[in-house]
GROMACS .gro file of C-alpha atoms in nm:
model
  402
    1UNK     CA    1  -0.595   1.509  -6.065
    2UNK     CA    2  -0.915   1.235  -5.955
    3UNK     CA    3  -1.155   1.358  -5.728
    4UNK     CA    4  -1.466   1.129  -5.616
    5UNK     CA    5  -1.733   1.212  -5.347
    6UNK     CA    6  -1.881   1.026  -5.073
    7UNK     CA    7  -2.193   1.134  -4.839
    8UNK     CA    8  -2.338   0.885  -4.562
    9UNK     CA    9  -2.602   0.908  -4.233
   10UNK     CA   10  -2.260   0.789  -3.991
   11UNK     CA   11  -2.520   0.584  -3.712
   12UNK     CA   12  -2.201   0.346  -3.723
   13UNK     CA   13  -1.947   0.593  -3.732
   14UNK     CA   14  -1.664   0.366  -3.758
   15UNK     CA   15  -1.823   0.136  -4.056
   16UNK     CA   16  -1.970   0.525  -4.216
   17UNK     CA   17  -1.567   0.639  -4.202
   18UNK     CA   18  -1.464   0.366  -4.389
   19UNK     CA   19  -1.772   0.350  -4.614
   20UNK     CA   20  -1.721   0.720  -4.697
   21UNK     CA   21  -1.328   0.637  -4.783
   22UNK     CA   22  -1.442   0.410  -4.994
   23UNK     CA   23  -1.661   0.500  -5.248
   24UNK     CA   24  -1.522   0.877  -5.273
   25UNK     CA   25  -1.249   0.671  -5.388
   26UNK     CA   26  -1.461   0.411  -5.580
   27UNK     CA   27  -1.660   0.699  -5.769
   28UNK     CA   28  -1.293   0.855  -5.922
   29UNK     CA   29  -1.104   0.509  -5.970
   30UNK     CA   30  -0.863   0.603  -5.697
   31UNK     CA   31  -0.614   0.307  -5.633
   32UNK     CA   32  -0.403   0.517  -5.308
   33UNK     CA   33  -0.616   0.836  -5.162
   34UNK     CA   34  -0.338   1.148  -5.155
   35UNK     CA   35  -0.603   1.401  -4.938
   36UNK     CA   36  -0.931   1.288  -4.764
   37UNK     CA   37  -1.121   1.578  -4.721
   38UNK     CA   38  -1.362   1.476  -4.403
   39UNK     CA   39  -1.657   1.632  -4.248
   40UNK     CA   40  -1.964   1.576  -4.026
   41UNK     CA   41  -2.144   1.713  -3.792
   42UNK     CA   42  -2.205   1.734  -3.444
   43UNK     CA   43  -2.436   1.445  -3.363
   44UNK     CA   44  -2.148   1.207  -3.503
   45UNK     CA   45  -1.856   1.020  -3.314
   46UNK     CA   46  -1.589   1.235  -3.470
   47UNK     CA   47  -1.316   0.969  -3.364
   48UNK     CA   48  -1.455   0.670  -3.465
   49UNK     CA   49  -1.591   0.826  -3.828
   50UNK     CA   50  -1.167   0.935  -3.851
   51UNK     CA   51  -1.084   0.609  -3.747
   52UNK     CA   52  -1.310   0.409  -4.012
   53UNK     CA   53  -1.175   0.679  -4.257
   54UNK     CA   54  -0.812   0.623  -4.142
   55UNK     CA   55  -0.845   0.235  -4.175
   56UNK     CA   56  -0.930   0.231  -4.531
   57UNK     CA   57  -0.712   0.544  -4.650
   58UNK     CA   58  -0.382   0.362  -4.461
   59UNK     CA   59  -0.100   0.567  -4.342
   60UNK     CA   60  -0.034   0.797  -4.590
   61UNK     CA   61  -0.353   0.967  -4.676
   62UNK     CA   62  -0.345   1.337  -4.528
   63UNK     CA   63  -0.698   1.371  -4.371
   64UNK     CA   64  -0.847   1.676  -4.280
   65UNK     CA   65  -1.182   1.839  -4.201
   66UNK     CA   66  -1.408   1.838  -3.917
   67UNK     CA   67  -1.748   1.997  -3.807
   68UNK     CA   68  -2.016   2.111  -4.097
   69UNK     CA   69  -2.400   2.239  -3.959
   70UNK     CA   70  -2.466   2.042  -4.307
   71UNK     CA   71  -2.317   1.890  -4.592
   72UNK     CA   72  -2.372   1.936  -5.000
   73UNK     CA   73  -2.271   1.682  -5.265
   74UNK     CA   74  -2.397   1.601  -5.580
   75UNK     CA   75  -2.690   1.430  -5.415
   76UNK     CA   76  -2.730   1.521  -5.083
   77UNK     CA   77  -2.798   1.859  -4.878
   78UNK     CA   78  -2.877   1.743  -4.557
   79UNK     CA   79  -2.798   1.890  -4.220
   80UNK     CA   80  -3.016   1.623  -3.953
   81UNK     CA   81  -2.972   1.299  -3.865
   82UNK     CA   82  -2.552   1.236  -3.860
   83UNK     CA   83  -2.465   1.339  -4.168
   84UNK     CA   84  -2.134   1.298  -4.304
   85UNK     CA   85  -1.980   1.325  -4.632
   86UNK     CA   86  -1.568   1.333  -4.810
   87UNK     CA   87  -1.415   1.429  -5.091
   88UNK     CA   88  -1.085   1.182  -5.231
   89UNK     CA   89  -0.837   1.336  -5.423
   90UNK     CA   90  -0.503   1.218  -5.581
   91UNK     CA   91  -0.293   1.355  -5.867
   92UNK     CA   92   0.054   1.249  -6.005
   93UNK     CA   93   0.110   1.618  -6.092
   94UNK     CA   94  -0.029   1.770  -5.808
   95UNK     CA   95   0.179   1.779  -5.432
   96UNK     CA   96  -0.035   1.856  -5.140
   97UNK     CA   97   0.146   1.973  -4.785
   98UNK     CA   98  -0.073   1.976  -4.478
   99UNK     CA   99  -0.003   2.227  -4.133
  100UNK     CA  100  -0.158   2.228  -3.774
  101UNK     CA  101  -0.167   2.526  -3.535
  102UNK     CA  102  -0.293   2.437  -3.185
  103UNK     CA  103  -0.430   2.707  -2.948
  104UNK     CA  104  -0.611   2.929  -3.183
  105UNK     CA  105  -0.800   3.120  -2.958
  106UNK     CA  106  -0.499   3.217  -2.728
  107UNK     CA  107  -0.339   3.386  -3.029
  108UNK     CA  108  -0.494   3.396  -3.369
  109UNK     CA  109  -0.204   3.582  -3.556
  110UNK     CA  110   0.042   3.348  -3.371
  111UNK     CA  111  -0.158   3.078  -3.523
  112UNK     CA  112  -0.134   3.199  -3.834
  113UNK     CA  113   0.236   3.236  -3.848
  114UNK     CA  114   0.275   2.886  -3.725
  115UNK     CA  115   0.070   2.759  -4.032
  116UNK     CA  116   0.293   3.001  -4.282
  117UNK     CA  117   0.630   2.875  -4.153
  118UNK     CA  118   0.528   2.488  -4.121
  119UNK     CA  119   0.443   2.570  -4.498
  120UNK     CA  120   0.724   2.460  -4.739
  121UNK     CA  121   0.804   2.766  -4.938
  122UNK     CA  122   0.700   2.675  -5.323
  123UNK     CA  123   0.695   2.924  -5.544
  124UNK     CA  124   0.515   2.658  -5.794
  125UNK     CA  125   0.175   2.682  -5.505
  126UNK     CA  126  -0.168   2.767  -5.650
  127UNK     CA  127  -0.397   2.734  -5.357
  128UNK     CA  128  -0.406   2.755  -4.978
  129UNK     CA  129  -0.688   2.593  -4.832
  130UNK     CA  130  -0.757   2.683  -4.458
  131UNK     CA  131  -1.027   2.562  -4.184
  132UNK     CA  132  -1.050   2.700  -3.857
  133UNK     CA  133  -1.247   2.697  -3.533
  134UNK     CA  134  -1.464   2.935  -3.543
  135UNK     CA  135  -1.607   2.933  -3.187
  136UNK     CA  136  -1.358   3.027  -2.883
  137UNK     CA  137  -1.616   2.918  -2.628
  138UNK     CA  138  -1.918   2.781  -2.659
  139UNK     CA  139  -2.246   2.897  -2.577
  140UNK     CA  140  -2.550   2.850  -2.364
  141UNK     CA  141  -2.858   2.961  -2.239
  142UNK     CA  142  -2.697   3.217  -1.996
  143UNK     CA  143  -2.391   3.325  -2.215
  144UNK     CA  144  -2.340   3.378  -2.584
  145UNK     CA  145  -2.067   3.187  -2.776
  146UNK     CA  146  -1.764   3.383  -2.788
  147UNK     CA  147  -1.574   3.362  -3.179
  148UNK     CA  148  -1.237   3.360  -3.253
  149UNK     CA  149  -1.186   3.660  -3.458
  150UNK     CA  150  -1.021   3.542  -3.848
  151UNK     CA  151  -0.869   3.865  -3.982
  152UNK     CA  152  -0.573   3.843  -3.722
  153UNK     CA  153  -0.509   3.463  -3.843
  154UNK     CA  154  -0.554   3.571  -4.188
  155UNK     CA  155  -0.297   3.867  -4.205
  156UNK     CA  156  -0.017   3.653  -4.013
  157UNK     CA  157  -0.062   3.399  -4.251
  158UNK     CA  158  -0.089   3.543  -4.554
  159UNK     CA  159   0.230   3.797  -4.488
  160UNK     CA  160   0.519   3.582  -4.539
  161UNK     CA  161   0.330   3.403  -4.839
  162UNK     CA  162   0.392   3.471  -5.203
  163UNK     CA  163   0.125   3.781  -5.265
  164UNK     CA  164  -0.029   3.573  -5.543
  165UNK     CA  165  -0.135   3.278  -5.359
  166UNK     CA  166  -0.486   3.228  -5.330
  167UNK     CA  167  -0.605   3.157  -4.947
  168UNK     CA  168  -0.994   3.001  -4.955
  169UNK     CA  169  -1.176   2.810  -4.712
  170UNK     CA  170  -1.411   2.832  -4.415
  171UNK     CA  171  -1.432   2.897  -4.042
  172UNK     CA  172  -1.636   2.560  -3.896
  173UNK     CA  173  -1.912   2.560  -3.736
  174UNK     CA  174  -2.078   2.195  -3.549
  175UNK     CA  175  -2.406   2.344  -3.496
  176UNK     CA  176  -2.654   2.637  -3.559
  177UNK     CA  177  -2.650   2.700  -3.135
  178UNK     CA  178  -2.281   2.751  -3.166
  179UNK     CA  179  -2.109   2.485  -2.928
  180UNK     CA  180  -1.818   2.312  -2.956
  181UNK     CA  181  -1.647   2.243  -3.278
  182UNK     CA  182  -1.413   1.974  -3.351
  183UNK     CA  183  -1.142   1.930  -3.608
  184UNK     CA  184  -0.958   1.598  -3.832
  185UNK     CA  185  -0.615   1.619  -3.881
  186UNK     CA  186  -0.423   1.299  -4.029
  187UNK     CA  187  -0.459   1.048  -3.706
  188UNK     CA  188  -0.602   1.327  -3.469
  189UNK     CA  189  -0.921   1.464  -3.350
  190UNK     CA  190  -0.850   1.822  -3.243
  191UNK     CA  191  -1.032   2.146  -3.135
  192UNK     CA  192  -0.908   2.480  -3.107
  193UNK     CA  193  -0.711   2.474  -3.374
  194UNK     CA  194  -0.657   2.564  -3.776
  195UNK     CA  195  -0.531   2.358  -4.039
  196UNK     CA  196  -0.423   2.398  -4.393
  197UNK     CA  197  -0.351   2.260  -4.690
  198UNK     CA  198  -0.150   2.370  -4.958
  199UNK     CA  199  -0.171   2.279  -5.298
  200UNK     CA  200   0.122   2.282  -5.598
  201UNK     CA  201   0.180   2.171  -5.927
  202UNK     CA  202  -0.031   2.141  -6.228
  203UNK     CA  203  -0.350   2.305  -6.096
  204UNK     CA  204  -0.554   2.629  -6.178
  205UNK     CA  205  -0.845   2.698  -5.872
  206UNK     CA  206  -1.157   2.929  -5.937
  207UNK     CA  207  -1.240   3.134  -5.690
  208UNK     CA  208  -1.619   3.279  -5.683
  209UNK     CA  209  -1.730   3.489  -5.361
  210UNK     CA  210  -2.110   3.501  -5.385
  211UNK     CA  211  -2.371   3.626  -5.109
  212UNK     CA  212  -2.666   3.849  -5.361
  213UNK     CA  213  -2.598   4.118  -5.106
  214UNK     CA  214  -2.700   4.485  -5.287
  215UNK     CA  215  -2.641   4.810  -5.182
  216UNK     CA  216  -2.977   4.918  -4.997
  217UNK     CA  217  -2.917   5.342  -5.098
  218UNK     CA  218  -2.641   5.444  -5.289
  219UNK     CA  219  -2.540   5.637  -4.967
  220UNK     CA  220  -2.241   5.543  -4.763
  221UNK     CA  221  -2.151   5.614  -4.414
  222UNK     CA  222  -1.788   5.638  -4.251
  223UNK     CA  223  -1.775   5.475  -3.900
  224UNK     CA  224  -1.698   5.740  -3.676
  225UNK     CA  225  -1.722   5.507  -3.308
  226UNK     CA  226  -1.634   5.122  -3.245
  227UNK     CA  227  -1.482   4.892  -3.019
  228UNK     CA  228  -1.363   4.558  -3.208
  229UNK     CA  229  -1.726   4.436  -3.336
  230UNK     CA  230  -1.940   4.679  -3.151
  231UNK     CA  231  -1.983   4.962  -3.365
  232UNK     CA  232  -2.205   5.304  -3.172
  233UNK     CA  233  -2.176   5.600  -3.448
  234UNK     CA  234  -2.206   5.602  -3.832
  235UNK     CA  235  -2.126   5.958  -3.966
  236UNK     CA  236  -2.140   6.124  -3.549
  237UNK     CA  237  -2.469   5.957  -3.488
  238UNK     CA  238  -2.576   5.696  -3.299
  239UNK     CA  239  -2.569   5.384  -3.553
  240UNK     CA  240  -2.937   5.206  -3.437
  241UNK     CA  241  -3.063   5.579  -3.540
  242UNK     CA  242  -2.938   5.605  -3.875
  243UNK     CA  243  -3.011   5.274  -3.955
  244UNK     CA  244  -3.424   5.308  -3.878
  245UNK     CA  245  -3.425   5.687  -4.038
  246UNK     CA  246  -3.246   5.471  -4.368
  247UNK     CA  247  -3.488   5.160  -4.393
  248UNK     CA  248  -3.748   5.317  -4.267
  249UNK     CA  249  -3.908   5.085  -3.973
  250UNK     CA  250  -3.736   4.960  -3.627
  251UNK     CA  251  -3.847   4.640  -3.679
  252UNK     CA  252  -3.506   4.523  -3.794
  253UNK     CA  253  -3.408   4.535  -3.452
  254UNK     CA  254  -3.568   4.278  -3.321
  255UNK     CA  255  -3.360   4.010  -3.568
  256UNK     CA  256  -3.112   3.818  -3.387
  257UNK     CA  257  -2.923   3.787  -3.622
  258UNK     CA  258  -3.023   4.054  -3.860
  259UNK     CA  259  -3.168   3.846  -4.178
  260UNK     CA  260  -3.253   4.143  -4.447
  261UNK     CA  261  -2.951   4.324  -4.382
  262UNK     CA  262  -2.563   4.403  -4.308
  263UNK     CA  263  -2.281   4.586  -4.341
  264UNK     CA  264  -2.063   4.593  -4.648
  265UNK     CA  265  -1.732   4.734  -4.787
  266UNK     CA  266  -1.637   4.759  -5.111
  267UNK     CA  267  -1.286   4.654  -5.264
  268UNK     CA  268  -1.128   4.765  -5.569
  269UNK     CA  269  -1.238   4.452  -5.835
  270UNK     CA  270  -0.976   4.213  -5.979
  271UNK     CA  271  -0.935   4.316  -6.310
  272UNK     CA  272  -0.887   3.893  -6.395
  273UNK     CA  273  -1.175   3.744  -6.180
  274UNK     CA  274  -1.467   3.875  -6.343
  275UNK     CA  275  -1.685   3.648  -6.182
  276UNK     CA  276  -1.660   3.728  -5.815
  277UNK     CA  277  -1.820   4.013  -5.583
  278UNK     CA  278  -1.586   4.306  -5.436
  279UNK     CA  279  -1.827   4.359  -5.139
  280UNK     CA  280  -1.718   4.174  -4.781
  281UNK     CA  281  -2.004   4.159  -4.576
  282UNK     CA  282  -2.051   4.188  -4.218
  283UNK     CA  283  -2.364   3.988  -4.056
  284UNK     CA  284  -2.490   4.251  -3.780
  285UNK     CA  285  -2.528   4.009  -3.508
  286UNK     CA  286  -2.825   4.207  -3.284
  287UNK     CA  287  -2.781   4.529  -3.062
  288UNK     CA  288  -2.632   4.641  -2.785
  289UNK     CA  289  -2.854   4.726  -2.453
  290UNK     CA  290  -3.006   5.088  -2.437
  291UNK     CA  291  -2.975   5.101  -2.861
  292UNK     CA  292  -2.589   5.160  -2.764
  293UNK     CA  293  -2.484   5.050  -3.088
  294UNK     CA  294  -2.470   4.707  -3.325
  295UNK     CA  295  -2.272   4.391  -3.272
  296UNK     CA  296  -2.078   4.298  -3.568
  297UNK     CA  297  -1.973   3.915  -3.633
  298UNK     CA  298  -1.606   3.993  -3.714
  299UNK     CA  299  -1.425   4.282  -3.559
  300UNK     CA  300  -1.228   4.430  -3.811
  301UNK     CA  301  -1.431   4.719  -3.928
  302UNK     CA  302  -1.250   5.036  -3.738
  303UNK     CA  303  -1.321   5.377  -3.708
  304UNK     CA  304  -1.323   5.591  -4.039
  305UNK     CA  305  -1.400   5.262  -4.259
  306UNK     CA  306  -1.665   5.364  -4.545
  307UNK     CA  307  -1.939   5.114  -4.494
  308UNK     CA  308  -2.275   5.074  -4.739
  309UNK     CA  309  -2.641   4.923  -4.627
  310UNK     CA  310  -2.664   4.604  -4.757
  311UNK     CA  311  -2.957   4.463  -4.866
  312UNK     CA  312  -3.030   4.054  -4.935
  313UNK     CA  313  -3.311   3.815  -4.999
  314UNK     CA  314  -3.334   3.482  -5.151
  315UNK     CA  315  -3.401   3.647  -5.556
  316UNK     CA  316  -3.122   3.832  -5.505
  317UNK     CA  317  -2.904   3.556  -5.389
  318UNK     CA  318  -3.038   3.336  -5.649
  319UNK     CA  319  -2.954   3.556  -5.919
  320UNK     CA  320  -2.652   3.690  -5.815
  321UNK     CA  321  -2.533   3.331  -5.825
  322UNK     CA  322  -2.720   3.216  -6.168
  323UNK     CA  323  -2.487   3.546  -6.298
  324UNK     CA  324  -2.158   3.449  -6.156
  325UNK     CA  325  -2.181   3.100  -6.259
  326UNK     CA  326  -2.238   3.209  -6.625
  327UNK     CA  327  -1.946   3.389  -6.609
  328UNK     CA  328  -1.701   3.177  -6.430
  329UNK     CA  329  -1.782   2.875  -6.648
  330UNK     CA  330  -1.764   3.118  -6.997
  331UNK     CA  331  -1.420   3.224  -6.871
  332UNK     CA  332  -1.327   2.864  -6.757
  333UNK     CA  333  -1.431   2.795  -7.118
  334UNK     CA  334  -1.156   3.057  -7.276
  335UNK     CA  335  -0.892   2.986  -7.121
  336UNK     CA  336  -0.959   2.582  -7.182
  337UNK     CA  337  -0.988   2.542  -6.815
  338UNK     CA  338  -1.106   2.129  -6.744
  339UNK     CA  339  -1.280   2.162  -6.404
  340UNK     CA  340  -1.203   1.824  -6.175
  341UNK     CA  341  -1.387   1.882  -5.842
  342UNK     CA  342  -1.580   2.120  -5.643
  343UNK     CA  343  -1.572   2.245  -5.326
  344UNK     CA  344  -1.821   2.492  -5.159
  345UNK     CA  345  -1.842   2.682  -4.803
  346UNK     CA  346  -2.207   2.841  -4.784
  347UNK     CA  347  -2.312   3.000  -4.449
  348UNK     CA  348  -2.496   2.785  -4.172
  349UNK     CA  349  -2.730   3.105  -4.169
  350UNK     CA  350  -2.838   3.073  -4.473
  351UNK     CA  351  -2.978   2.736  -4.381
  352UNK     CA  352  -3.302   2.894  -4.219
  353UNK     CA  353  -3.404   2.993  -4.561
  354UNK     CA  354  -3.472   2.843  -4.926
  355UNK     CA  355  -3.154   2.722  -5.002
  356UNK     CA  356  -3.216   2.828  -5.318
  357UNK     CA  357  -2.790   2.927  -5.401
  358UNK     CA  358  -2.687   2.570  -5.268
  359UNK     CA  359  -2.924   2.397  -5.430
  360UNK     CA  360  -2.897   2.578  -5.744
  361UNK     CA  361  -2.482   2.518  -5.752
  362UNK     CA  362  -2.567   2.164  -5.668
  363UNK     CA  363  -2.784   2.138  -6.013
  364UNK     CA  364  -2.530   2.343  -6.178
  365UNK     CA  365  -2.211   2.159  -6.084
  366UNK     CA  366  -2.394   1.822  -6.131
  367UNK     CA  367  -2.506   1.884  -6.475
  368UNK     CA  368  -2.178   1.972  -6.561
  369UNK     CA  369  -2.072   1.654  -6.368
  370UNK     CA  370  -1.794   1.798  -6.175
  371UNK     CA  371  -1.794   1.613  -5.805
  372UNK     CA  372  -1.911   1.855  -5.559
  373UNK     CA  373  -1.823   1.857  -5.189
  374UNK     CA  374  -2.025   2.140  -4.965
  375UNK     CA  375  -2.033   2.248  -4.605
  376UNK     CA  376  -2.225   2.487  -4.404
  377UNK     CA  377  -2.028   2.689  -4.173
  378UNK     CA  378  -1.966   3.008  -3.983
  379UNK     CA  379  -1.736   3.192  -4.200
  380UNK     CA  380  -1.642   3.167  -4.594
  381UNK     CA  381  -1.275   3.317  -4.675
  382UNK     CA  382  -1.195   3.382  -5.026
  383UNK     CA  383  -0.943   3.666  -5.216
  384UNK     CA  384  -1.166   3.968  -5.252
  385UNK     CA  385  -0.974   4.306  -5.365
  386UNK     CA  386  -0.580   4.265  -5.295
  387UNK     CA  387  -0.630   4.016  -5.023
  388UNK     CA  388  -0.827   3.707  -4.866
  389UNK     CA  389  -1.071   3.775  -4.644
  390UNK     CA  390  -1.328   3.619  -4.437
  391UNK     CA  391  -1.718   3.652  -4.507
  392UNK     CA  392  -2.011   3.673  -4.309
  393UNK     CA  393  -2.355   3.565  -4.475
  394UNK     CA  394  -2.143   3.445  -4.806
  395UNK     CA  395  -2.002   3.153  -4.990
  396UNK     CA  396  -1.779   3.052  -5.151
  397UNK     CA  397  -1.711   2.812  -5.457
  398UNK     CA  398  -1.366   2.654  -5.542
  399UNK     CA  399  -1.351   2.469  -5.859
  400UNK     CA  400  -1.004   2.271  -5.913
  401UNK     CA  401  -0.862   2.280  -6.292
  402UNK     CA  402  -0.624   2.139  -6.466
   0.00000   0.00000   0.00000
């Protein structure tokens, strides 16, 4: 497999489409682009950039992407202006098979099956990439955006998969004020949708979850009241309670969202990924009115779940990272693993501070000059414990092997 990456400012969306075609493909000596991986954000003519993309690639380039708060190559981490950036890849030994479900938000599981039986069944698969909207309806200055929730999509699509199949990716975000999200898929500029792409053949992906998040006490709590992502009682008491008596000031309240800390559940490890974390984490979004309770940004932590404090800052992050890279690459090293591209999700949060895990995988990756395509978005999914889940304050790093 070739893999070359492109990043551009798209103020001629049309010309920055084909431009970014281009020298992705110039960069890895790609004659005929198999998979254009495309994104931009929201300040950009999504159509025209597809269109310029579509004009060099020719008809038989899958394309798909859409909406990043930023993008992350080699060389670039920019989120202003209209930035845009791709990823070319083609491989004589590798197949790729793209899938569309429209309508997300009116059924997220239906979705999900839709994508799983559109999917031809190959038992010779290694990855499962998957992008979806992440906003339902957009917000505004009278009325928060409104998310479409991912663990329904992922457990309908995921089910009638083979159990070993690796499902990573991200949920997109065009913006940090959460409005409306757009998505590329082959000829057609979509929203409200999900698309994946499978890959098969002579491949071996790395899959590193990473978000630095530590367990604030070594006490855990059981949810004892919730609603979907409101959750009122940890262990019978009122949650906003136990969480001042446990770190100690109020003053986290007054985050929207909450930036030192979240909810986390732990997973048993996988014994063969060494290199990844076995907490999900759940970004605690602000609270209700009266102190009722906390408002999650997923909704899949129900009653009687054991939950921990989490606890993150930038060191944290930064090490965590500088840790799980060590060991990825040593084990990538063992088992004579060649890595051929990159591709990273990180968390359009995490834009508001250092940047310090992006930009250290960006020195990282390019030292080891391995093409690197990143986006920031709302969610990160990756294959934590038995399954793949989505993440909330996260990312997550891909790296494609032969």
């Amino acid at each position: 497999m070739q893999a070359g990456v492109a990043y551009c400012d798209a103020k001629v969306p049309f010309a920055a489409g084909f431009q970014l075609a281009r020298d992705a493909a110039t960069q890895a000596n790609i004659a005929e682009i198999a998979v254009l991986l495309l994104f931009c954000n929201a300040a950009t003519d999504y159509q025209r950039l597809l269109d310029g993309a579509r004009q060099y690639c020719g008809g038989n380039t899958i394309i798909i992407g859409g909406s990043a708060v930023g993008v992350i190559t080699n060389n670039h981490l920019v989120s202003g202006g209209q930035a845009a950036a791709a990823m070319a890849l083609a491989a004589t030994d590798v197949d790729f098979f793209p899938a569309l479900a429209e309508q997300l938000s009116r059924d997220p599981s239906a979705a999900g099956a839709s994508l799983a039986e559109q999917l031809a069944p190959n038992n010779n698969a290694k990855l499962l990439l998957l992008f979806y909207d992440s906003i339902r309806y957009a917000g505004n200055a009278q009325q928060p955006a409104i998310l479409n929730p991912s663990p329904p999509l992922l457990k309908a699509l995921r089910k009638p998969l083979p159990a070993k199949l690796p499902i990573a990716g991200a949920g997109l975000l065009a913006d940090l004020v959460f409005g409306p999200t757009k998505q590329f898929f082959q000829r057609q500029l979509t929203e409200n949708a999900a698309l994946a792409l499978q890959f098969s053949g002579n491949l071996r992906p790395y899959i590193v979850a990473m978000h630095g998040c530590e367990p604030f006490t070594s006490r855990s709590f059981t949810i004892t009241r919730s609603f979907g992502q409101f959750i009122y009682e940890l262990d019978k008491q009122p949650v906003c309670a136990v969480l001042d008596q446990v770190i100690g000031t109020r003053s986290w309240r007054n985050q929207k969202p909450v930036l030192d800390f979240a909810l986390g559940v732990k997973y048993p490890e996988q014994t063969h990924n060494l290199y990844s974390t076995s907490y999900v984490t759940r970004l605690i979004n602000g609270v209700l009115p009266n102190d009722e309770g906390i408002i999650l940004f997923e909704p899949d932590l129900a009653e009687g779940t054991t939950v921990h404090l989490m606890q993150r800052n930038s060191q944290s992050i930064q090490a965590a990272a500088t840790n799980q890279l060590t060991a990825l690459f040593t084990q990538m090293r063992a088992e004579q693993s060649k890595p051929v591209a990159a591709l990273y999700f990180d968390c359009a949060g995490r834009m508001t501070g250092s940047k310090a895990e992006a930009v250290l995988i960006q020195q990282q990756l390019t030292a080891a000059q391995i093409p690197m395509l990143g986006i920031y978005c709302g969610v990160e999914i990756a294959p934590i414990g038995l399954h793949s889940r989505s993440l909330d304050w996260s990312a997550v790093l891909i790296l494609l092997c032969r």
